[in-house]
Short mmCIF file of C-alpha atoms and ligand atoms in Angstrom, two decimals:
data_model
loop_
_atom_site.label_atom_id
_atom_site.label_comp_id
_atom_site.label_asym_id
_atom_site.label_seq_id
_atom_site.Cartn_x
_atom_site.Cartn_y
_atom_site.Cartn_z
CA MET A 40 -1.15 -81.14 156.08
CA TYR A 41 -1.53 -78.96 152.97
CA LYS A 42 -4.73 -77.30 151.82
CA ARG A 43 -3.73 -76.38 148.25
CA VAL A 44 -0.85 -77.97 146.37
CA LEU A 45 0.64 -77.55 142.95
CA LEU A 46 1.96 -80.83 141.59
CA LYS A 47 4.68 -80.48 138.94
CA LEU A 48 5.21 -83.50 136.70
CA SER A 49 7.72 -83.79 133.92
CA GLY A 50 6.45 -84.96 130.56
CA GLU A 51 8.99 -87.75 130.63
CA ALA A 52 7.43 -89.18 133.78
CA LEU A 53 4.31 -90.01 131.75
CA ALA A 54 6.21 -91.83 129.01
CA SER A 55 6.91 -95.53 128.67
CA THR A 56 10.24 -96.84 127.39
CA ASP A 57 8.90 -97.05 123.84
CA GLY A 58 5.95 -94.69 123.72
CA ILE A 59 4.63 -91.24 124.52
CA PHE A 60 2.40 -92.50 127.33
CA ASP A 61 2.53 -95.30 129.87
CA HIS A 62 -1.08 -96.01 130.79
CA GLU A 63 -0.02 -97.58 134.08
CA VAL A 64 1.69 -94.34 135.10
CA LEU A 65 -1.39 -92.31 134.14
CA ASP A 66 -3.72 -94.67 136.01
CA ASP A 67 -1.51 -94.69 139.10
CA LEU A 68 -1.25 -90.91 139.03
CA ALA A 69 -5.05 -90.66 138.80
CA ARG A 70 -5.50 -93.08 141.71
CA GLN A 71 -3.13 -91.09 143.92
CA VAL A 72 -4.63 -87.73 142.98
CA LYS A 73 -8.12 -89.09 143.70
CA THR A 74 -6.95 -90.17 147.15
CA ILE A 75 -5.58 -86.75 148.04
CA VAL A 76 -8.63 -84.97 146.63
CA ASP A 77 -10.77 -87.27 148.82
CA ASP A 78 -8.50 -86.26 151.74
CA GLY A 79 -9.66 -82.69 151.10
CA VAL A 80 -6.54 -81.35 149.38
CA GLU A 81 -7.03 -78.88 146.51
CA VAL A 82 -4.86 -80.01 143.61
CA ALA A 83 -3.48 -78.05 140.67
CA ILE A 84 -1.13 -79.72 138.20
CA VAL A 85 1.52 -78.37 135.84
CA VAL A 86 2.89 -80.90 133.41
CA GLY A 87 5.94 -80.62 131.15
CA GLY A 88 6.28 -81.68 127.56
CA GLY A 89 9.61 -83.51 127.51
CA ASN A 90 8.00 -86.73 126.22
CA PHE A 91 7.41 -84.80 122.98
CA ILE A 92 10.04 -82.11 122.57
CA ARG A 93 12.08 -79.54 124.49
CA GLY A 94 13.30 -76.11 123.41
CA LYS A 95 16.92 -77.17 123.74
CA MET A 96 16.41 -79.60 120.82
CA ALA A 97 16.09 -76.63 118.45
CA GLU A 98 19.71 -76.74 117.35
CA GLU A 99 19.80 -80.46 116.61
CA LEU A 100 16.54 -80.14 114.63
CA GLY A 101 17.71 -77.03 112.82
CA ILE A 102 14.41 -75.33 113.64
CA ASP A 103 14.09 -71.87 115.17
CA ARG A 104 13.99 -71.97 119.00
CA MET A 105 10.70 -70.10 119.24
CA GLN A 106 9.07 -72.59 116.91
CA VAL A 107 10.34 -75.54 118.96
CA ASP A 108 9.19 -73.87 122.18
CA ASN A 109 5.71 -73.51 120.69
CA MET A 110 5.81 -77.21 119.82
CA GLY A 111 6.86 -77.96 123.41
CA MET A 112 3.98 -75.93 124.81
CA LEU A 113 1.51 -77.79 122.60
CA GLY A 114 3.02 -81.05 123.90
CA THR A 115 2.14 -79.97 127.44
CA VAL A 116 -1.48 -79.50 126.33
CA ILE A 117 -1.62 -83.07 125.01
CA ASN A 118 -0.21 -84.25 128.36
CA SER A 119 -2.77 -82.15 130.25
CA LEU A 120 -5.61 -83.73 128.29
CA ALA A 121 -4.20 -87.21 128.95
CA ILE A 122 -4.11 -86.45 132.69
CA GLN A 123 -7.66 -85.07 132.54
CA GLY A 124 -8.79 -88.25 130.78
CA ALA A 125 -7.15 -90.47 133.40
CA LEU A 126 -8.61 -88.44 136.27
CA GLU A 127 -12.12 -88.40 134.85
CA LYS A 128 -11.94 -92.16 134.42
CA VAL A 129 -11.67 -92.49 138.21
CA GLY A 130 -14.39 -89.91 138.82
CA VAL A 131 -12.30 -86.82 139.61
CA GLU A 132 -13.78 -83.65 138.13
CA THR A 133 -10.98 -81.96 136.21
CA ARG A 134 -10.55 -78.78 134.20
CA VAL A 135 -7.72 -78.02 131.83
CA GLN A 136 -6.79 -74.34 131.45
CA THR A 137 -4.30 -73.33 128.78
CA ALA A 138 -2.09 -70.26 128.53
CA ILE A 139 -2.51 -70.36 124.73
CA ASP A 140 -6.20 -70.10 123.89
CA MET A 141 -7.70 -73.22 122.35
CA VAL A 142 -11.24 -72.99 123.60
CA LYS A 143 -12.51 -76.06 121.77
CA VAL A 144 -10.32 -78.34 123.89
CA ALA A 145 -9.77 -76.45 127.13
CA GLU A 146 -10.64 -73.34 129.08
CA PRO A 147 -8.38 -70.30 128.75
CA TYR A 148 -6.21 -69.63 131.78
CA ILE A 149 -8.17 -67.39 134.16
CA PRO A 150 -6.62 -67.36 137.65
CA ARG A 151 -9.81 -66.49 139.58
CA ARG A 152 -11.71 -69.17 137.73
CA ALA A 153 -8.97 -71.70 138.47
CA ILE A 154 -9.21 -70.86 142.17
CA ARG A 155 -13.00 -71.27 142.05
CA HIS A 156 -12.59 -74.74 140.48
CA LEU A 157 -10.12 -75.70 143.21
CA GLU A 158 -12.48 -74.49 145.94
CA LYS A 159 -15.17 -76.72 144.45
CA GLY A 160 -12.86 -79.73 144.69
CA ARG A 161 -12.01 -79.91 141.01
CA VAL A 162 -8.48 -80.61 139.87
CA VAL A 163 -7.08 -77.94 137.54
CA VAL A 164 -4.38 -78.85 135.04
CA PHE A 165 -2.46 -75.92 133.56
CA GLY A 166 -1.38 -76.55 129.97
CA ALA A 167 0.79 -74.64 127.47
CA GLY A 168 3.28 -73.44 130.07
CA ILE A 169 3.09 -69.70 130.63
CA GLY A 170 2.30 -69.25 126.94
CA SER A 171 5.68 -67.68 126.01
CA ALA A 172 8.74 -69.18 124.40
CA PHE A 173 12.05 -69.28 126.32
CA PHE A 174 10.38 -70.40 129.55
CA SER A 175 10.05 -73.82 131.18
CA THR A 176 7.25 -75.63 132.90
CA ASP A 177 9.25 -75.33 136.16
CA THR A 178 8.84 -71.56 135.84
CA THR A 179 5.19 -72.16 134.99
CA ALA A 180 4.82 -74.13 138.23
CA ALA A 181 6.42 -71.29 140.22
CA LEU A 182 4.21 -68.67 138.56
CA ARG A 183 0.95 -70.60 138.81
CA ALA A 184 1.67 -71.58 142.44
CA SER A 185 2.11 -67.86 143.24
CA GLU A 186 -1.04 -66.89 141.36
CA ILE A 187 -3.33 -69.49 142.94
CA LYS A 188 -1.62 -69.10 146.35
CA ALA A 189 -0.63 -72.75 146.65
CA ASP A 190 0.91 -73.81 149.97
CA VAL A 191 3.64 -75.81 148.29
CA ILE A 192 4.99 -77.04 144.96
CA LEU A 193 5.34 -80.82 144.90
CA MET A 194 8.00 -81.56 142.34
CA ALA A 195 7.69 -85.20 141.32
CA LYS A 196 10.96 -86.38 139.81
CA ASN A 197 11.49 -89.36 137.61
CA GLY A 198 13.78 -91.77 139.49
CA VAL A 199 15.49 -89.17 141.72
CA ASP A 200 14.47 -89.06 145.37
CA GLY A 201 15.55 -85.51 146.23
CA VAL A 202 18.27 -82.91 145.80
CA TYR A 203 21.91 -84.07 145.99
CA ASN A 204 25.16 -82.12 146.18
CA ALA A 205 26.28 -83.93 143.00
CA ASP A 206 24.63 -86.16 140.39
CA PRO A 207 23.98 -89.46 142.26
CA ASN A 208 24.00 -91.39 138.97
CA ILE A 209 27.58 -90.30 138.28
CA ASP A 210 29.08 -89.62 141.72
CA PHE A 211 28.36 -92.46 144.17
CA SER A 212 29.51 -90.32 147.10
CA ALA A 213 26.78 -87.73 146.38
CA VAL A 214 24.85 -86.76 149.52
CA LYS A 215 21.13 -86.01 149.63
CA TYR A 216 19.86 -82.88 151.36
CA ASP A 217 16.83 -83.16 153.66
CA SER A 218 16.31 -79.42 153.47
CA LEU A 219 18.02 -76.43 151.94
CA SER A 220 17.41 -72.78 151.05
CA TYR A 221 16.77 -71.28 147.63
CA MET A 222 19.91 -69.17 148.07
CA GLN A 223 21.95 -72.39 148.45
CA VAL A 224 20.32 -73.81 145.31
CA LEU A 225 21.38 -70.73 143.36
CA GLN A 226 24.86 -70.39 144.89
CA GLU A 227 25.76 -74.07 144.58
CA GLN A 228 24.04 -74.29 141.16
CA LEU A 229 22.13 -77.36 142.29
CA LYS A 230 20.00 -78.93 139.60
CA VAL A 231 16.57 -78.52 141.18
CA MET A 232 14.87 -76.20 138.71
CA ASP A 233 16.15 -73.61 136.25
CA SER A 234 17.29 -70.36 137.83
CA THR A 235 14.25 -68.36 136.65
CA ALA A 236 11.94 -70.79 138.45
CA THR A 237 14.17 -70.85 141.54
CA SER A 238 14.27 -67.04 141.75
CA MET A 239 10.52 -66.82 141.39
CA CYS A 240 9.94 -69.33 144.22
CA MET A 241 12.46 -67.45 146.36
CA GLU A 242 10.91 -64.05 145.73
CA ASN A 243 7.39 -65.31 146.40
CA ASP A 244 8.38 -67.46 149.41
CA ILE A 245 6.95 -70.72 148.05
CA ASP A 246 8.08 -74.01 149.58
CA LEU A 247 9.08 -76.80 147.25
CA ILE A 248 9.35 -80.52 147.95
CA VAL A 249 11.39 -82.57 145.50
CA PHE A 250 10.58 -86.29 145.66
CA ASN A 251 10.62 -89.49 143.65
CA MET A 252 7.47 -90.12 141.68
CA ASN A 253 8.47 -93.74 141.00
CA GLU A 254 8.12 -94.91 144.60
CA LYS A 255 4.72 -96.25 145.54
CA ASP A 256 2.19 -93.74 146.87
CA ASN A 257 4.72 -90.93 147.23
CA ILE A 258 2.23 -88.26 146.13
CA ILE A 259 -0.13 -89.41 148.87
CA LYS A 260 2.69 -89.63 151.42
CA VAL A 261 4.07 -86.19 150.73
CA THR A 262 0.68 -84.47 150.99
CA ARG A 263 -0.01 -86.28 154.26
CA GLY A 264 3.16 -84.79 155.68
CA GLU A 265 5.54 -87.76 155.60
CA THR A 266 9.12 -86.55 155.39
CA ILE A 267 10.34 -87.73 152.03
CA GLY A 268 12.60 -86.11 149.48
CA THR A 269 14.10 -82.66 149.97
CA ILE A 270 12.31 -79.54 151.11
CA VAL A 271 13.51 -76.25 149.64
CA SER A 272 12.38 -73.03 151.29
CA LEU A 273 13.41 -69.44 151.87
CA GLY A 274 15.06 -70.16 155.21
CA GLY A 275 16.35 -73.65 154.38
N1 UDP B 367 7.87 -74.25 126.96
C1 UDP B 367 7.87 -72.89 126.63
N2 UDP B 367 7.28 -72.02 127.48
C2 UDP B 367 6.73 -72.38 128.68
C3 UDP B 367 6.77 -73.75 129.02
C4 UDP B 367 7.35 -74.66 128.14
O1 UDP B 367 8.37 -72.50 125.58
O2 UDP B 367 6.21 -71.53 129.39
C5 UDP B 367 8.43 -75.21 126.00
C6 UDP B 367 9.96 -75.33 126.07
O3 UDP B 367 10.45 -75.59 124.77
C7 UDP B 367 10.14 -76.57 126.94
C8 UDP B 367 9.00 -77.44 126.46
O4 UDP B 367 7.93 -76.52 126.26
O5 UDP B 367 11.40 -77.16 126.76
C9 UDP B 367 8.58 -78.55 127.39
O6 UDP B 367 8.57 -78.11 128.71
P1 UDP B 367 9.66 -78.61 129.79
O7 UDP B 367 11.01 -78.73 129.13
O8 UDP B 367 9.57 -77.71 130.97
O9 UDP B 367 9.07 -80.04 130.11
P2 UDP B 367 9.60 -81.18 131.12
O10 UDP B 367 11.09 -81.17 131.07
O11 UDP B 367 9.11 -80.80 132.49
O12 UDP B 367 8.95 -82.43 130.62
#
């Protein structure tokens, strides 16, 4: 169904209830990614850092926002290395490329090189966000998907199975969308991604599928074209 996908995972999705990582989540992720790589799909991954820290915690910590953002970006690198470790354990060749140079642990981000890895069937994990404070890993996903010309962003959510017109955990009458446009997301202020990321996807005409990562084999299902979650596109 898709030739090249960018999978966006939140940092929180990798965490257990009482720890930074849940090894079962990492192992299951690796198993699913191996399956889609074996299907012939080229896979790039952007992972968040929310299991460590987020920029919006700056105030409560009393630490300068830029400093906390740097901490967040480093958290995404740790997550990227954990994903690389899990993937290599199941025999999937993986490269981590970081937007902040740290050449002893990962390659620097070089778009053409990333594309070459993908063409060779290697998974590429992009760490350290876009390398600048005041951005999110959703924006990173939008930017990297544009740069590597991914067919779609697969946004794996933690416990939410798509985009709703209201928060389904609070409002039991909330209705799930099967499809919608980026303009609707912006106008109705739907909580899909932050507005920078949404605008970037809109301007670069990148499709996005929001789906639940906690349901069995959903990463495999979505890449094989099963209709799950919500698809967000330019036309809706
Ligand atoms: N971050 C940043 N620049 C980027 C990407 C991330 O400063 O390009 C920082 C920011 O503080 C963010 C944190 O890293 O809150 C973790 O990323 P994010 O909140 O997107 O992670 P997620 O919520 O997906 O786990």
